Amino acid sequence: MSKILLTTTINADIKTVFDLSRDIDLHQKSTFKTGEKAIAGRTSGLIELEETVTWRAKHLGFYQTHTSKITEMEKPFKFTDVMLKGRFKSFIHQHLFKTEGKNTIMTDILEFESPAGLIGQLFNYFFLKNYMTEFLLERNKLIKSTAENIEI
């Protein structure tokens, strides 16, 4: 199983960062390179506990769908999405938030496993982990810039 741990410091209040992190519309903006689109379940606005979203995007040259469910939510401190259907053998993404001074510390913990045994493990190690890290960094960059430029 591969694990990605990312921490982003954002000069904005925790509620704003939390809400932007679960905003389906903002997520779609951050994934314009893959054409990711919410096609079922919650397709716009803020996803909530027990809701699902199905994404369709072109990754690695192939159109793929991925359905996740929000299985845990403690506003504005954390939420977790878990893959119900998709290409991964398993996929769990924890989103954690804490206040530190005037900043919000946003932490992503993504654990995933590819199918196909040893071949999948090698693919994870040599390619997929870096690909997924860049995917999250792009998303986090947009969350950060949006949160820091909101006028209150």
PDB file of C-alpha atoms in Angstrom:
ATOM      1  CA  MET A   1       0.000   0.000   0.000  1.00  0.00           C
ATOM      2  CA  SER A   2       1.265   3.472  -0.861  1.00  0.00           C
ATOM      3  CA  LYS A   3       0.874   6.436   1.455  1.00  0.00           C
ATOM      4  CA  ILE A   4       1.132  10.129   0.650  1.00  0.00           C
ATOM      5  CA  LEU A   5       1.337  12.711   3.428  1.00  0.00           C
ATOM      6  CA  LEU A   6       1.090  16.376   2.438  1.00  0.00           C
ATOM      7  CA  THR A   7       0.890  19.426   4.679  1.00  0.00           C
ATOM      8  CA  THR A   8      -0.153  22.845   3.371  1.00  0.00           C
ATOM      9  CA  THR A   9      -0.110  26.036   5.426  1.00  0.00           C
ATOM     10  CA  ILE A  10      -2.866  28.434   4.412  1.00  0.00           C
ATOM     11  CA  ASN A  11      -3.303  31.993   5.655  1.00  0.00           C
ATOM     12  CA  ALA A  12      -7.079  31.710   6.126  1.00  0.00           C
ATOM     13  CA  ASP A  13      -9.562  30.572   8.752  1.00  0.00           C
ATOM     14  CA  ILE A  14     -10.211  26.868   9.245  1.00  0.00           C
ATOM     15  CA  LYS A  15     -13.888  26.949   8.181  1.00  0.00           C
ATOM     16  CA  THR A  16     -13.037  28.540   4.822  1.00  0.00           C
ATOM     17  CA  VAL A  17     -10.278  26.005   4.109  1.00  0.00           C
ATOM     18  CA  PHE A  18     -12.463  23.089   5.227  1.00  0.00           C
ATOM     19  CA  ASP A  19     -15.329  24.156   2.960  1.00  0.00           C
ATOM     20  CA  LEU A  20     -13.070  24.787  -0.041  1.00  0.00           C
ATOM     21  CA  SER A  21     -11.579  21.307   0.417  1.00  0.00           C
ATOM     22  CA  ARG A  22     -14.959  19.652   0.006  1.00  0.00           C
ATOM     23  CA  ASP A  23     -16.212  21.941  -2.765  1.00  0.00           C
ATOM     24  CA  ILE A  24     -16.979  19.838  -5.854  1.00  0.00           C
ATOM     25  CA  ASP A  25     -16.849  22.861  -8.177  1.00  0.00           C
ATOM     26  CA  LEU A  26     -13.412  23.975  -6.945  1.00  0.00           C
ATOM     27  CA  HIS A  27     -12.114  20.407  -7.249  1.00  0.00           C
ATOM     28  CA  GLN A  28     -13.187  20.336 -10.896  1.00  0.00           C
ATOM     29  CA  LYS A  29     -11.297  23.606 -11.514  1.00  0.00           C
ATOM     30  CA  SER A  30      -8.151  22.126  -9.966  1.00  0.00           C
ATOM     31  CA  THR A  31      -8.312  19.070 -12.244  1.00  0.00           C
ATOM     32  CA  PHE A  32      -8.788  20.828 -15.581  1.00  0.00           C
ATOM     33  CA  LYS A  33      -5.732  18.988 -16.993  1.00  0.00           C
ATOM     34  CA  THR A  34      -7.524  15.639 -16.704  1.00  0.00           C
ATOM     35  CA  GLY A  35     -10.979  17.007 -17.502  1.00  0.00           C
ATOM     36  CA  GLU A  36     -12.287  15.592 -14.228  1.00  0.00           C
ATOM     37  CA  LYS A  37     -16.040  15.982 -13.962  1.00  0.00           C
ATOM     38  CA  ALA A  38     -18.526  15.012 -11.250  1.00  0.00           C
ATOM     39  CA  ILE A  39     -21.117  12.894 -13.085  1.00  0.00           C
ATOM     40  CA  ALA A  40     -23.203  11.275 -10.327  1.00  0.00           C
ATOM     41  CA  GLY A  41     -24.044  11.668  -6.659  1.00  0.00           C
ATOM     42  CA  ARG A  42     -23.125  15.143  -5.433  1.00  0.00           C
ATOM     43  CA  THR A  43     -22.087  16.993  -8.599  1.00  0.00           C
ATOM     44  CA  SER A  44     -21.860  20.574  -7.290  1.00  0.00           C
ATOM     45  CA  GLY A  45     -21.437  22.475  -4.036  1.00  0.00           C
ATOM     46  CA  LEU A  46     -20.167  21.125  -0.719  1.00  0.00           C
ATOM     47  CA  ILE A  47     -20.130  17.370  -0.227  1.00  0.00           C
ATOM     48  CA  GLU A  48     -21.491  16.184   3.124  1.00  0.00           C
ATOM     49  CA  LEU A  49     -21.252  13.118   5.361  1.00  0.00           C
ATOM     50  CA  GLU A  50     -22.582   9.904   3.756  1.00  0.00           C
ATOM     51  CA  GLU A  51     -22.796  11.517   0.294  1.00  0.00           C
ATOM     52  CA  THR A  52     -21.098  10.039  -2.742  1.00  0.00           C
ATOM     53  CA  VAL A  53     -19.558  11.546  -5.841  1.00  0.00           C
ATOM     54  CA  THR A  54     -18.616   9.787  -9.059  1.00  0.00           C
ATOM     55  CA  TRP A  55     -15.808  11.381 -11.028  1.00  0.00           C
ATOM     56  CA  ARG A  56     -14.979  10.805 -14.675  1.00  0.00           C
ATOM     57  CA  ALA A  57     -11.556  11.845 -15.933  1.00  0.00           C
ATOM     58  CA  LYS A  58      -8.830  10.968 -18.370  1.00  0.00           C
ATOM     59  CA  HIS A  59      -5.835   9.615 -16.467  1.00  0.00           C
ATOM     60  CA  LEU A  60      -2.850   8.025 -18.150  1.00  0.00           C
ATOM     61  CA  GLY A  61      -4.594   8.177 -21.514  1.00  0.00           C
ATOM     62  CA  PHE A  62      -7.743   6.335 -20.422  1.00  0.00           C
ATOM     63  CA  TYR A  63     -11.151   7.553 -19.294  1.00  0.00           C
ATOM     64  CA  GLN A  64     -11.849   6.271 -15.817  1.00  0.00           C
ATOM     65  CA  THR A  65     -14.578   6.595 -13.215  1.00  0.00           C
ATOM     66  CA  HIS A  66     -14.070   6.729  -9.470  1.00  0.00           C
ATOM     67  CA  THR A  67     -16.874   6.751  -6.891  1.00  0.00           C
ATOM     68  CA  SER A  68     -16.097   7.936  -3.359  1.00  0.00           C
ATOM     69  CA  LYS A  69     -18.200   8.229  -0.237  1.00  0.00           C
ATOM     70  CA  ILE A  70     -17.659  10.607   2.668  1.00  0.00           C
ATOM     71  CA  THR A  71     -17.509   8.144   5.562  1.00  0.00           C
ATOM     72  CA  GLU A  72     -16.394  10.502   8.315  1.00  0.00           C
ATOM     73  CA  MET A  73     -16.838  14.225   8.913  1.00  0.00           C
ATOM     74  CA  GLU A  74     -16.130  16.383  11.930  1.00  0.00           C
ATOM     75  CA  LYS A  75     -16.616  20.000  10.853  1.00  0.00           C
ATOM     76  CA  PRO A  76     -14.270  21.851  10.438  1.00  0.00           C
ATOM     77  CA  PHE A  77     -11.505  19.499  11.545  1.00  0.00           C
ATOM     78  CA  LYS A  78     -11.608  16.449   9.297  1.00  0.00           C
ATOM     79  CA  PHE A  79     -13.360  14.365   6.703  1.00  0.00           C
ATOM     80  CA  THR A  80     -12.538  11.095   4.987  1.00  0.00           C
ATOM     81  CA  ASP A  81     -13.477   9.830   1.563  1.00  0.00           C
ATOM     82  CA  VAL A  82     -13.278   6.158   0.666  1.00  0.00           C
ATOM     83  CA  MET A  83     -13.454   4.652  -2.817  1.00  0.00           C
ATOM     84  CA  LEU A  84     -16.537   2.529  -3.457  1.00  0.00           C
ATOM     85  CA  LYS A  85     -15.841   1.809  -7.139  1.00  0.00           C
ATOM     86  CA  GLY A  86     -12.822   2.487  -9.304  1.00  0.00           C
ATOM     87  CA  ARG A  87      -9.496   1.231 -10.609  1.00  0.00           C
ATOM     88  CA  PHE A  88      -7.754   1.054  -7.242  1.00  0.00           C
ATOM     89  CA  LYS A  89      -7.811  -2.018  -5.021  1.00  0.00           C
ATOM     90  CA  SER A  90      -8.255   0.433  -2.124  1.00  0.00           C
ATOM     91  CA  PHE A  91      -8.285   4.225  -1.763  1.00  0.00           C
ATOM     92  CA  ILE A  92      -8.744   6.193   1.475  1.00  0.00           C
ATOM     93  CA  HIS A  93      -8.176   9.949   1.646  1.00  0.00           C
ATOM     94  CA  GLN A  94      -8.176  11.702   5.020  1.00  0.00           C
ATOM     95  CA  HIS A  95      -8.406  15.499   5.059  1.00  0.00           C
ATOM     96  CA  LEU A  96      -7.283  17.034   8.375  1.00  0.00           C
ATOM     97  CA  PHE A  97      -7.395  20.686   9.458  1.00  0.00           C
ATOM     98  CA  LYS A  98      -6.060  22.570  12.473  1.00  0.00           C
ATOM     99  CA  THR A  99      -5.566  26.192  13.401  1.00  0.00           C
ATOM    100  CA  GLU A 100      -2.077  27.466  14.090  1.00  0.00           C
ATOM    101  CA  GLY A 101      -2.049  31.175  14.860  1.00  0.00           C
ATOM    102  CA  LYS A 102      -3.728  32.950  11.934  1.00  0.00           C
ATOM    103  CA  ASN A 103      -3.121  29.986   9.638  1.00  0.00           C
ATOM    104  CA  THR A 104      -4.862  26.728   8.897  1.00  0.00           C
ATOM    105  CA  ILE A 105      -2.713  23.636   8.543  1.00  0.00           C
ATOM    106  CA  MET A 106      -4.305  21.323   5.981  1.00  0.00           C
ATOM    107  CA  THR A 107      -3.014  17.748   5.948  1.00  0.00           C
ATOM    108  CA  ASP A 108      -3.808  15.127   3.326  1.00  0.00           C
ATOM    109  CA  ILE A 109      -3.208  11.470   4.109  1.00  0.00           C
ATOM    110  CA  LEU A 110      -3.870   9.383   1.016  1.00  0.00           C
ATOM    111  CA  GLU A 111      -3.485   5.609   1.208  1.00  0.00           C
ATOM    112  CA  PHE A 112      -4.039   3.594  -1.948  1.00  0.00           C
ATOM    113  CA  GLU A 113      -3.283   0.248  -3.464  1.00  0.00           C
ATOM    114  CA  SER A 114      -3.316  -0.760  -7.099  1.00  0.00           C
ATOM    115  CA  PRO A 115      -4.686  -4.087  -8.259  1.00  0.00           C
ATOM    116  CA  ALA A 116      -2.477  -6.654 -10.036  1.00  0.00           C
ATOM    117  CA  GLY A 117      -0.236  -7.801  -7.177  1.00  0.00           C
ATOM    118  CA  LEU A 118       3.492  -7.313  -7.703  1.00  0.00           C
ATOM    119  CA  ILE A 119       3.037  -5.484 -11.010  1.00  0.00           C
ATOM    120  CA  GLY A 120       0.665  -3.046  -9.291  1.00  0.00           C
ATOM    121  CA  GLN A 121       3.142  -2.542  -6.445  1.00  0.00           C
ATOM    122  CA  LEU A 122       5.925  -1.755  -8.889  1.00  0.00           C
ATOM    123  CA  PHE A 123       3.649   0.632 -10.811  1.00  0.00           C
ATOM    124  CA  ASN A 124       2.802   2.365  -7.505  1.00  0.00           C
ATOM    125  CA  TYR A 125       6.444   2.665  -6.532  1.00  0.00           C
ATOM    126  CA  PHE A 126       7.862   3.862  -9.847  1.00  0.00           C
ATOM    127  CA  PHE A 127       5.032   6.035 -11.144  1.00  0.00           C
ATOM    128  CA  LEU A 128       1.630   6.257  -9.483  1.00  0.00           C
ATOM    129  CA  LYS A 129       2.715   7.673  -6.120  1.00  0.00           C
ATOM    130  CA  ASN A 130       4.437  10.623  -7.841  1.00  0.00           C
ATOM    131  CA  TYR A 131       1.466  11.113 -10.170  1.00  0.00           C
ATOM    132  CA  MET A 132      -0.991  11.194  -7.253  1.00  0.00           C
ATOM    133  CA  THR A 133       1.268  13.535  -5.254  1.00  0.00           C
ATOM    134  CA  GLU A 134       1.357  16.030  -8.139  1.00  0.00           C
ATOM    135  CA  PHE A 135      -2.434  15.696  -8.517  1.00  0.00           C
ATOM    136  CA  LEU A 136      -2.939  16.615  -4.831  1.00  0.00           C
ATOM    137  CA  LEU A 137      -0.375  19.424  -4.929  1.00  0.00           C
ATOM    138  CA  GLU A 138      -2.248  21.031  -7.833  1.00  0.00           C
ATOM    139  CA  ARG A 139      -5.528  20.779  -5.904  1.00  0.00           C
ATOM    140  CA  ASN A 140      -3.965  22.181  -2.734  1.00  0.00           C
ATOM    141  CA  LYS A 141      -2.399  25.090  -4.619  1.00  0.00           C
ATOM    142  CA  LEU A 142      -5.856  26.184  -5.819  1.00  0.00           C
ATOM    143  CA  ILE A 143      -7.409  25.754  -2.355  1.00  0.00           C
ATOM    144  CA  LYS A 144      -4.611  27.865  -0.853  1.00  0.00           C
ATOM    145  CA  SER A 145      -4.790  30.669  -3.430  1.00  0.00           C
ATOM    146  CA  THR A 146      -8.603  30.776  -3.278  1.00  0.00           C
ATOM    147  CA  ALA A 147      -8.705  30.818   0.539  1.00  0.00           C
ATOM    148  CA  GLU A 148      -6.026  33.486   0.834  1.00  0.00           C
ATOM    149  CA  ASN A 149      -7.726  35.779  -1.675  1.00  0.00           C
ATOM    150  CA  ILE A 150     -11.293  35.679  -0.314  1.00  0.00           C
ATOM    151  CA  GLU A 151     -12.365  39.081   0.963  1.00  0.00           C
ATOM    152  CA  ILE A 152     -14.215  38.935   4.247  1.00  0.00           C
TER     153      ILE A 152
END
